[in-house]
Short mmCIF file of C-alpha atoms and ligand atoms in Angstrom, two decimals:
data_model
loop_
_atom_site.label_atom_id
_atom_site.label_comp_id
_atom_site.label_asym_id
_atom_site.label_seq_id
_atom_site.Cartn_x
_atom_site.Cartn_y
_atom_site.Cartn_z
CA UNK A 18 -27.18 -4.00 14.77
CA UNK A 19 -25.03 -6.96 14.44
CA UNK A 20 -22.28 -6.56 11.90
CA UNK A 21 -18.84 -8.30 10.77
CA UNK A 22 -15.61 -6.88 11.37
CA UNK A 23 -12.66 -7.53 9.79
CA UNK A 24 -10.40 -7.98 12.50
CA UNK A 25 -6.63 -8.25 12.77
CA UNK A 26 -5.17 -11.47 14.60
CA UNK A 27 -1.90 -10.93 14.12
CA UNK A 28 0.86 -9.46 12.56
CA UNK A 29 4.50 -9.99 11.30
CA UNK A 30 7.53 -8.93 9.29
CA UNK A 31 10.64 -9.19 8.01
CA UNK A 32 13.38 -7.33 7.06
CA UNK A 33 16.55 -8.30 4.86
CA UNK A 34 19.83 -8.98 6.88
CA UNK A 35 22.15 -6.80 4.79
CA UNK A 36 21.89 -3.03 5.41
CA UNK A 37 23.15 -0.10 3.92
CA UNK A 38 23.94 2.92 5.75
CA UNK A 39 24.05 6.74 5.30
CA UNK A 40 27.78 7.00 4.99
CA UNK A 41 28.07 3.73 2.97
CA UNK A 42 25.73 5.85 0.30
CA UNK A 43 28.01 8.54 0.69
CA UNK A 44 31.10 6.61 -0.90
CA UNK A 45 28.20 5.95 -4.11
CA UNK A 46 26.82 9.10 -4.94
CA UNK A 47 27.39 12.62 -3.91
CA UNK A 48 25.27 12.58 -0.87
CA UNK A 49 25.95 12.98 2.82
CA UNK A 50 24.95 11.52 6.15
CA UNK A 51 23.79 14.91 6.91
CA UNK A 52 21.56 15.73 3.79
CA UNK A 53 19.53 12.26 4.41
CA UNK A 54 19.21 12.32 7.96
CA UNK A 55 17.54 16.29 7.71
CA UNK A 56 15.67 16.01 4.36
CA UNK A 57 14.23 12.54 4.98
CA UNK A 58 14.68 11.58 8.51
CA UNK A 59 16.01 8.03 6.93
CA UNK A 60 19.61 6.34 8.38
CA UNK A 61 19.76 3.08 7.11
CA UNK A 62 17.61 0.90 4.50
CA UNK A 63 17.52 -2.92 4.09
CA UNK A 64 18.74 -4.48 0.87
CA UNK A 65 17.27 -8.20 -0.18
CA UNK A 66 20.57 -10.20 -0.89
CA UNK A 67 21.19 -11.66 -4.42
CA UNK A 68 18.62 -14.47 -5.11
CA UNK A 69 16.27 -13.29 -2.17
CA UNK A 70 12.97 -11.91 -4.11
CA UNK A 71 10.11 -10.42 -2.56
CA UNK A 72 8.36 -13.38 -2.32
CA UNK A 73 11.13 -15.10 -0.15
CA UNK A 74 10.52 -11.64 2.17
CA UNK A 75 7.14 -12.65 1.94
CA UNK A 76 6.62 -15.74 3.49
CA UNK A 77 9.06 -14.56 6.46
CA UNK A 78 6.66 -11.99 7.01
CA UNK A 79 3.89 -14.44 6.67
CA UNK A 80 4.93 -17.25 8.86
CA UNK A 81 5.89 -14.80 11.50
CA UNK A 82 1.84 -13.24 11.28
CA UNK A 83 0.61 -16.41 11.27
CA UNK A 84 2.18 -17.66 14.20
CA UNK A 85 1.37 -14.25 16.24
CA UNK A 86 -2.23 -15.14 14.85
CA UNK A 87 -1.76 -18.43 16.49
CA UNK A 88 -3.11 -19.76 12.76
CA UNK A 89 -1.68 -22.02 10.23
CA UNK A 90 -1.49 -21.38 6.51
CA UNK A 91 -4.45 -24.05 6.50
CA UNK A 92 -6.70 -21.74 8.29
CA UNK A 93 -6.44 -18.94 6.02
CA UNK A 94 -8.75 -18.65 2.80
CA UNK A 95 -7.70 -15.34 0.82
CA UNK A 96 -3.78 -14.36 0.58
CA UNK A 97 -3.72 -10.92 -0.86
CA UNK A 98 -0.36 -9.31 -1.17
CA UNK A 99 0.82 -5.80 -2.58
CA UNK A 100 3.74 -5.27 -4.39
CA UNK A 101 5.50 -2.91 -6.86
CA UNK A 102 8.23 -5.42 -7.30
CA UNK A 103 6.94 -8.85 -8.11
CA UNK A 104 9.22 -11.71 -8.53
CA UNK A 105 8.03 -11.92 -12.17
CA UNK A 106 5.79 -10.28 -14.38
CA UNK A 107 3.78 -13.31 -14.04
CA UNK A 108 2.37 -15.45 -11.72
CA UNK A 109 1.29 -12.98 -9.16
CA UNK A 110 3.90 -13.32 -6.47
CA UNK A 111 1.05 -14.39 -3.89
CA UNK A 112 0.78 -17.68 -5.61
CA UNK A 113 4.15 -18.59 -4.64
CA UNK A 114 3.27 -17.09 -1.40
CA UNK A 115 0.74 -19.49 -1.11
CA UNK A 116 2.65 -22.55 -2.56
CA UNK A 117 5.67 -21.87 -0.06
CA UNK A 118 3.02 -21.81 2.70
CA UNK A 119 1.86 -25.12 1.77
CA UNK A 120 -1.88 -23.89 1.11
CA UNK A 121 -3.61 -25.57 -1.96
CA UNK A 122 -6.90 -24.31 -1.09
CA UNK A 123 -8.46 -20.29 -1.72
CA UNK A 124 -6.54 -18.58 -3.43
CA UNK A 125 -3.75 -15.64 -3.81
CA UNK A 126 -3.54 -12.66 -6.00
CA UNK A 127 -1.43 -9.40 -6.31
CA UNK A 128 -2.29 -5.86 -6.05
CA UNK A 129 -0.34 -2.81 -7.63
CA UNK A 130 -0.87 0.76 -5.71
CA UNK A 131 2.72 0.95 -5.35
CA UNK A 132 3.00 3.00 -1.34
CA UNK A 133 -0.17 2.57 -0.88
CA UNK A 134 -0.68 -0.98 -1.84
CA UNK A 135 -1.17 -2.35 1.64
CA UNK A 136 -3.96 -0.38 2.28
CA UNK A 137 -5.51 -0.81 -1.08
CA UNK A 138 -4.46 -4.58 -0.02
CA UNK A 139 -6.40 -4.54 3.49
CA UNK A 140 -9.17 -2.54 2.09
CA UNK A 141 -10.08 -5.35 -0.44
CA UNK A 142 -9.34 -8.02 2.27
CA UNK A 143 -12.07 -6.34 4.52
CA UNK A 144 -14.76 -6.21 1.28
CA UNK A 145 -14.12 -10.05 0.88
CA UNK A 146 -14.12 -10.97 4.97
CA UNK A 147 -17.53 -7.81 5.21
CA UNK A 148 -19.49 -9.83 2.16
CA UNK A 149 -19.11 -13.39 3.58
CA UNK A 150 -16.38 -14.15 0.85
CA UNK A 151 -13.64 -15.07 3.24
CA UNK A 152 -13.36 -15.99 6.86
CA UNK A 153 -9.85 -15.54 7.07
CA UNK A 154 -7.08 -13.25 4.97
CA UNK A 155 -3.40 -13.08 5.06
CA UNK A 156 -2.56 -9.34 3.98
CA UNK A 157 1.18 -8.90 2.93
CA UNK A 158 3.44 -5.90 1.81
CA UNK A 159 6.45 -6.94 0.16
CA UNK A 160 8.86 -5.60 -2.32
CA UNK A 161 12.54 -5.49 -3.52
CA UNK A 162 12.69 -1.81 -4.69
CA UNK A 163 16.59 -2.06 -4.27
CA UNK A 164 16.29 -3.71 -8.08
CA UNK A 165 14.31 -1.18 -9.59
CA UNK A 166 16.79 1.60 -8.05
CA UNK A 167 19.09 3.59 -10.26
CA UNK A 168 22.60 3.74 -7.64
CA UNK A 169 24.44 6.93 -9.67
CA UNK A 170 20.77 8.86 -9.37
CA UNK A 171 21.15 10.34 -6.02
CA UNK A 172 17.71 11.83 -5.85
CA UNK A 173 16.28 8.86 -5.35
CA UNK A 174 18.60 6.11 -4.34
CA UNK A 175 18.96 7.24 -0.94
CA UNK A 176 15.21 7.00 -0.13
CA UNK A 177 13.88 3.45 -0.88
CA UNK A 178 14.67 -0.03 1.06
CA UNK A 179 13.36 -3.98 1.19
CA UNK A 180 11.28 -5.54 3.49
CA UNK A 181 7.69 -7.33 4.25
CA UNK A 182 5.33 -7.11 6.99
CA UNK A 183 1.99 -9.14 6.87
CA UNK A 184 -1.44 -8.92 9.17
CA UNK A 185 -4.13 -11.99 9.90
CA UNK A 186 -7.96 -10.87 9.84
CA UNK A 187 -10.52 -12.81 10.58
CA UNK A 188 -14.43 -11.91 9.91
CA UNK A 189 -16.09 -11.49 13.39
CA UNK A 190 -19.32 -10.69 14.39
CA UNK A 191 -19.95 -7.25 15.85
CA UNK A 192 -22.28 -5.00 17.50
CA UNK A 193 -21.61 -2.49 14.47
CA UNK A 194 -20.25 0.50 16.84
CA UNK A 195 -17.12 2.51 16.90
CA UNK A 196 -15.96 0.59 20.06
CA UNK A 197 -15.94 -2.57 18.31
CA UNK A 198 -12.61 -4.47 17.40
CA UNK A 199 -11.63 -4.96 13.66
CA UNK A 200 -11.32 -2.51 10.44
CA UNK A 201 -14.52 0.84 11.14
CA UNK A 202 -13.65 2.34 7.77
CA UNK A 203 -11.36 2.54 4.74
CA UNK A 204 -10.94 5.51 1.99
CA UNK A 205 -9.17 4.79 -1.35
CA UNK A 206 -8.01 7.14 -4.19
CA UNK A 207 -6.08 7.43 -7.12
CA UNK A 208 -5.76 10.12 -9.94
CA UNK A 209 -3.63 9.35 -12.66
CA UNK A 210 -3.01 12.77 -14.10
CA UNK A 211 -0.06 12.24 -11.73
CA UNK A 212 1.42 9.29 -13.17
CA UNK A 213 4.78 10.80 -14.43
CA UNK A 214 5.52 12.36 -11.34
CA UNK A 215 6.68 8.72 -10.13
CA UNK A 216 6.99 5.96 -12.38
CA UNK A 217 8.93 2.78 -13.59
CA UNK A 218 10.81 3.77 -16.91
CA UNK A 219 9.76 -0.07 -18.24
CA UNK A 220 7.93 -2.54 -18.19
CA UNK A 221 7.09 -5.73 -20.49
CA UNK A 222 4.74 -3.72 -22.32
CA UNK A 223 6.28 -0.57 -23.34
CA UNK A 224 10.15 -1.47 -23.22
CA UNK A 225 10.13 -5.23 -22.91
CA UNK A 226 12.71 -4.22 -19.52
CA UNK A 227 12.27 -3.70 -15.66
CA UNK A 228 13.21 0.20 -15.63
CA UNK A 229 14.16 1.83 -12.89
CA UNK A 230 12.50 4.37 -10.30
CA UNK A 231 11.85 7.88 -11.72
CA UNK A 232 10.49 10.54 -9.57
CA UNK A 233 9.90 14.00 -8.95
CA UNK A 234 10.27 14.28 -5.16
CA UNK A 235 9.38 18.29 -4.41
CA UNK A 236 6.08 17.26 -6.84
CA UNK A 237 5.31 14.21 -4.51
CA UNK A 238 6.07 16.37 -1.35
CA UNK A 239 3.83 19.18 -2.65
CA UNK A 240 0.69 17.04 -2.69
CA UNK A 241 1.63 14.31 -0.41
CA UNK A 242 0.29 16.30 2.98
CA UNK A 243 -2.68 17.58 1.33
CA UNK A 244 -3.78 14.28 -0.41
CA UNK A 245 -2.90 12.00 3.04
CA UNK A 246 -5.27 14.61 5.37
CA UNK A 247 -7.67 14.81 3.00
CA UNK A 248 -8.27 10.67 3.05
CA UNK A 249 -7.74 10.78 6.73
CA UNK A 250 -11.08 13.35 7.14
CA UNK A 251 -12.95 11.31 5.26
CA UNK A 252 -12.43 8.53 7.76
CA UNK A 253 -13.29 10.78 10.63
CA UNK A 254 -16.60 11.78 9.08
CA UNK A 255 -17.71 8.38 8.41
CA UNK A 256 -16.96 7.65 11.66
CA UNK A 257 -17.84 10.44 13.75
CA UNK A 258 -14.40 10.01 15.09
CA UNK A 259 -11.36 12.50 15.71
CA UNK A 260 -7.84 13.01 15.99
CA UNK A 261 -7.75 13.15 19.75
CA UNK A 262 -9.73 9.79 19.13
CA UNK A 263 -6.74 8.28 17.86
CA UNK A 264 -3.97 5.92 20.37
CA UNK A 265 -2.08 5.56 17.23
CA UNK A 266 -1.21 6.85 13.89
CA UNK A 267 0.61 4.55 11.66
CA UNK A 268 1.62 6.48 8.20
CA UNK A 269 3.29 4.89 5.23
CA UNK A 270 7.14 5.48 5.82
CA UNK A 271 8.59 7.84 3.25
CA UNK A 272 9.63 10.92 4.29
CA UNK A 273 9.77 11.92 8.21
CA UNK A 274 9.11 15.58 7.55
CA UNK A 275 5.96 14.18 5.46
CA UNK A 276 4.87 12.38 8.20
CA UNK A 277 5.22 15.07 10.69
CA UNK A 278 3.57 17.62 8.49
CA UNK A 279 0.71 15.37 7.96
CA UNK A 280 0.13 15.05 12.32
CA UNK A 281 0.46 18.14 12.78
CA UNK A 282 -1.91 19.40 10.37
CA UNK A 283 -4.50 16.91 11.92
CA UNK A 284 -3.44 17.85 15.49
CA UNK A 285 -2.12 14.41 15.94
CA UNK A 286 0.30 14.36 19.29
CA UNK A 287 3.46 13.46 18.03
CA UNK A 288 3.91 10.84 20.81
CA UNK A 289 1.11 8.63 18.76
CA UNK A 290 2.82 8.97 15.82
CA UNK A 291 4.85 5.08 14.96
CA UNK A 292 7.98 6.26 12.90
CA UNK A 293 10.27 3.61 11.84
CA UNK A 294 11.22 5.32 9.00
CA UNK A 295 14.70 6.33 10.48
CA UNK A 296 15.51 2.19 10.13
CA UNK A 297 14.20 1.19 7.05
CA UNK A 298 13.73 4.09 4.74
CA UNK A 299 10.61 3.94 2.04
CA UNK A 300 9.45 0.26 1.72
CA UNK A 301 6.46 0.87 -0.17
CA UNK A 302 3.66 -1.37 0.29
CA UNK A 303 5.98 -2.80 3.32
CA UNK A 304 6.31 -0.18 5.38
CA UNK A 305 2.75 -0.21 7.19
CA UNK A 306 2.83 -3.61 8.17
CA UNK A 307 6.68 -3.13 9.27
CA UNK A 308 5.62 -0.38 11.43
CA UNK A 309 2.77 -1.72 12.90
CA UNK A 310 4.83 -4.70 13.85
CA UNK A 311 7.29 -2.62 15.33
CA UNK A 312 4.65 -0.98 17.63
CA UNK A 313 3.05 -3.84 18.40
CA UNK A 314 6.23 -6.10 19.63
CA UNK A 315 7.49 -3.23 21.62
CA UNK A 316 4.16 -3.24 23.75
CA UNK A 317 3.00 0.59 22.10
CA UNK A 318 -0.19 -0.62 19.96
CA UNK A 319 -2.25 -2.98 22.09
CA UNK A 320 -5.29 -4.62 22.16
CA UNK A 321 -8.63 -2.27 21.47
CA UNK A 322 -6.79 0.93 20.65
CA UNK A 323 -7.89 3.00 17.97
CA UNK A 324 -5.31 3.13 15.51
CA UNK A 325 -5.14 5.15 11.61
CA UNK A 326 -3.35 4.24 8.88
CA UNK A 327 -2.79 6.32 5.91
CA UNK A 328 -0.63 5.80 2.96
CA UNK A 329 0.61 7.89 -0.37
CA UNK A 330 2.63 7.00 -3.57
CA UNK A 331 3.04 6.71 -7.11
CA UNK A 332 -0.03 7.25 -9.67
CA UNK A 333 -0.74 8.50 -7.39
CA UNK A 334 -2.55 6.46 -5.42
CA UNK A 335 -3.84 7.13 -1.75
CA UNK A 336 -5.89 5.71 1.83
CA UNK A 337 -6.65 5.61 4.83
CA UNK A 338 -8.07 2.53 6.82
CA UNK A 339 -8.86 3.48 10.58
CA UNK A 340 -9.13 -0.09 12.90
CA UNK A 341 -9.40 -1.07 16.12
CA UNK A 342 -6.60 -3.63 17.39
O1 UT7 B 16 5.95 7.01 -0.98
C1 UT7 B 16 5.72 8.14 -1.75
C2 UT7 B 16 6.93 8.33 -2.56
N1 UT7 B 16 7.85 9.30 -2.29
C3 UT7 B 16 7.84 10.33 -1.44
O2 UT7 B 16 7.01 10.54 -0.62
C4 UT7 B 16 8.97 11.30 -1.56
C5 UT7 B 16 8.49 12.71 -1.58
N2 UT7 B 16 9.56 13.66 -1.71
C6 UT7 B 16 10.52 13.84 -0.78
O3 UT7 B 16 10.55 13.15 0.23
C7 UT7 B 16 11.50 14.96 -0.95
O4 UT7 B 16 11.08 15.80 -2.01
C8 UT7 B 16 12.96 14.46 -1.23
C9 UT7 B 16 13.52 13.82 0.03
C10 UT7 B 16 12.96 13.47 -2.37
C11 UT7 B 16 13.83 15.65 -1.59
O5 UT7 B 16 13.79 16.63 -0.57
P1 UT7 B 16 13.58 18.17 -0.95
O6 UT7 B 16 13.67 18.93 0.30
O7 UT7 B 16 12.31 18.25 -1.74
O8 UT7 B 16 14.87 18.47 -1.81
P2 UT7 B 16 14.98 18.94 -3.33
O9 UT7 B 16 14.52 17.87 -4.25
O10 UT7 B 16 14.37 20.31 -3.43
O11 UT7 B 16 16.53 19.10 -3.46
C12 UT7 B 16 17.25 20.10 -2.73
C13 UT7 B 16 18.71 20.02 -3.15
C14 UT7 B 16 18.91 20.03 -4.66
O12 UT7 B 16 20.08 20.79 -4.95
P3 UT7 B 16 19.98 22.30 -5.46
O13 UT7 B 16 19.14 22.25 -6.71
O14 UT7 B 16 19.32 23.03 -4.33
O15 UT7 B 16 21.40 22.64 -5.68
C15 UT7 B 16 19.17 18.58 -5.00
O16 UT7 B 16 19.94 18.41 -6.14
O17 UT7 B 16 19.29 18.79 -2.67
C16 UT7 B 16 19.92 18.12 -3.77
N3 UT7 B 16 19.83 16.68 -3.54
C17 UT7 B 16 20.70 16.03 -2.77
N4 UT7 B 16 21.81 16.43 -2.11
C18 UT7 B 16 22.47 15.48 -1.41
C19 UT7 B 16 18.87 15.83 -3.99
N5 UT7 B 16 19.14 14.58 -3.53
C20 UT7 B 16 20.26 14.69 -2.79
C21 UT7 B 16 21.03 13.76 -2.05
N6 UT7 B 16 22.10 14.20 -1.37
N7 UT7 B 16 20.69 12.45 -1.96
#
């Protein structure tokens, strides 16, 4: 049965110049080197400088996927990008995207699923390219969550970073098996009974201000193995697929002790596991893309591996989307 894939091209990211350390956090709230490194596996986070906005992280991210893609900006129809931290309330940050790109053709939108925006992102991306909508998607994760931080609230400050990492897919024609190349399933959820457990305190709405982050991080951590497994089983039945299926498993990057629970209670070896959270802390909707691109530059994810990507965060929101590179 002949069927299309959405398949990824390329991929590419970026990540802010400035950096801010462990011990540099240490001289701004009462935290330690120590505490970070063991509770979160985190050492450093990227901070956008003043006047870079997500959208500026964006194109980097963008130009760099496109050119792995061996595309232009031209060749792409759909430019969907996730993002908790938009450069305004309005436009959607994609437009400018797309206007820095030079494209005056498709079009762009945003898409809110905080964490797990990019798959939420990629997910929609593979309905359009699946239903003959699109021949050709830019996917982006981007955000500035250094501006929505509050720096005297320790509990949080500590854990979140910028950055942008972007993927090319193209619809391709395929034989409709598991071996094929391209996206084989994805798995969404949300359940907003859970909304106050990590929020924005504003909003143009409600407060007529940006806010700032608000979480409760042992209530995150209490569901966040249970709600990333459960996604990631769903993809295995609709695939007939397994863990020792897997070359690759490439989580959202918030918590290393999250990500290690969550392979281990899949039986995921370790050694498949991309972690990059150690050099970027929690990006959000960036951090899939940003490890991906890690794993592919340094040779690890190549072409026709099997490879899982699962993501968690605030609504909450949560996916899976298992592909073949
Ligand atoms: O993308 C999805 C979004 N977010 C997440 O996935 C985050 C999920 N949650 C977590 O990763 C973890 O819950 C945290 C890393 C946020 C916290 O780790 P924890 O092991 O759950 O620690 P805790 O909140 O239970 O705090 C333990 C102690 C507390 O002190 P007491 O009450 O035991 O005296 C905190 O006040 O650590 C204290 N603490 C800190 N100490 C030093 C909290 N933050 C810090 C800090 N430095 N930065």
């Amino acid at each position: 049965m002949s069927v299309i894939r959405s398949t990824v091209l390329g991929c590419g990211s970026y990540l802010p110049e400035k950096f801010l350390t462990n011990e540099e956090l240490a001289s701004m709230v009462d935290t330690s080197d120590d505490w970070i490194v063991q509770r979160t596996g985190i050492r450093k986070r990227h901070i956008a400088s003043e006047g870079e906005f997500t959208s500026h992280l964006a194109v980097k991210a963008a130009r760099r996927a496109l050119d792995n893609a061996g595309f232009e900006a031209k060749d792409i129809d759909v430019i969907i990008l996730a993002t908790a931290t938009p450069d305004n309330t309005f436009p959607a940050t994609a437009v400018t995207v797309q206007h820095e790109l030079g494209m005056h053709h498709g079009f762009a939108f945003d898409i809110q699923a905080v964490c797990s925006g990019f798959v939420f992102a990629l997910a929609t991306a593979d309905n359009f390219l699946r239903s003959g909508q699109a021949r050709r998607t830019l996917v982006i994760g981007a955000e500035t969550f250094s501006r929505i931080l509050d720096w005297q609230d320790r509990t949080t400050c500590v854990l979140f970073g910028d950055g942008a990492g972007a993927v090319v897919l193209e619809a391709r024609q395929a034989e409709g098996s598991i071996a094929d190349r391209g996206i084989l399933t994805t798995h969404l959820r949300s359940d907003g009974s859970h909304k106050s457990k990590l929020y924005v305190d504003g909003g143009p709405s409600s407060t007529q201000t940006v806010g700032h982050l608000r979480m409760e991080g042992k209530e995150v951590f209490k569901h966040a193995v249970g709600m990333i497994t459960d996604v990631i089983e769903d993809a295995y039945k609709a695939t007939g697929l397994g863990s020792d299926d897997l070359d690759w498993f490439v989580p959202h990057q918030a918590n290393k002790r999250i990500i290690d629970a969550s392979a281990k209670k899949l039986g995921i070896a370790p050694e498949k596991v991309v972690t990059t959270v150690d050099q970027h802390g929690n990006t959000s909707a960036a951090s899939i893309p940003l490890a991906l691109d890690a794993a592919v530059r340094d040779g690890r994810i190549k072409r026709g591996d099997l490879v899982m990507l699962e993501a968690m965060g605030g609504g909450f929101t949560w996916g899976s989307a298992l592909l073949r590179w």
